[in-house]
Amino acid sequence: QHSRQVRKDSLERINGLVVLCIGILILWQGKGLSFGSPHAPGAGFFPALIGVILIVLALVLIVRGGKGTEGGGRLSASSIARVLGVFAALLAYFLLLEYLGFVVVSFLLMAFFFLWVARQRWYVALSSAVLCIGLAYVLFDVLLKSSLPKGVFGF
């Protein structure tokens, strides 16, 4: 039991280090973008916000390790498949975003997350994906006037 808890603590700290690196990378990549202000955010505002949030959450993971969690630290085949599926979906999103555009690729990604990760029924997953992407489109394209990738379909 003790070795399982040590393994779980180590895994959570490694996860924390990975998330920390991602947060730092986001801040580094956004360093040349205009920050703006909370009332008039620039292109660098949201990357900076997301980077800081990831860094804070990573530090919590690193410090807490597996404290307060149950379980033996073993990963099931289905949980490994879901994690690999998420990474594959994110890679596909990155590769297809410019070609297919924000709306199409983001809808596919959200639908995948609702179906594969959250295990929702297909009609709940598709309607939730439409709602999420619709709200994101209105927020970023209409209200914030961000330049979202249009893709071959023009939207």
C-alpha angles and dihedrals in degrees: 000000000000093000090050091053091048089051091049091048090050093048092050092049091049089049088050091053091050092050090046090054091049091050092049091047091052091051091046094049092048096047094101094049123098110259098201116180136288089262094045107022118198127212091275098050100086096040089051092048093048092045092052093046091051092049092051092048090046091053090051090052092048095048098040098039108177096334114142095014130115127219140067101270094247119136119221121221090247093053091049090049091051092050092048089047090054092050091048091049092050091049091050089048091053093047097044102038098092094041101045099025136236099285097050099040094041091050090051091048094049092045089051091050093049092047102037105029104026093033094222124166112267095252092048091047095049095044091046090050091050090049094047095047092043090054092045091050093050092046098046105027103032106028103028095031091224118169104244120188108264101195128194093312094059097238 
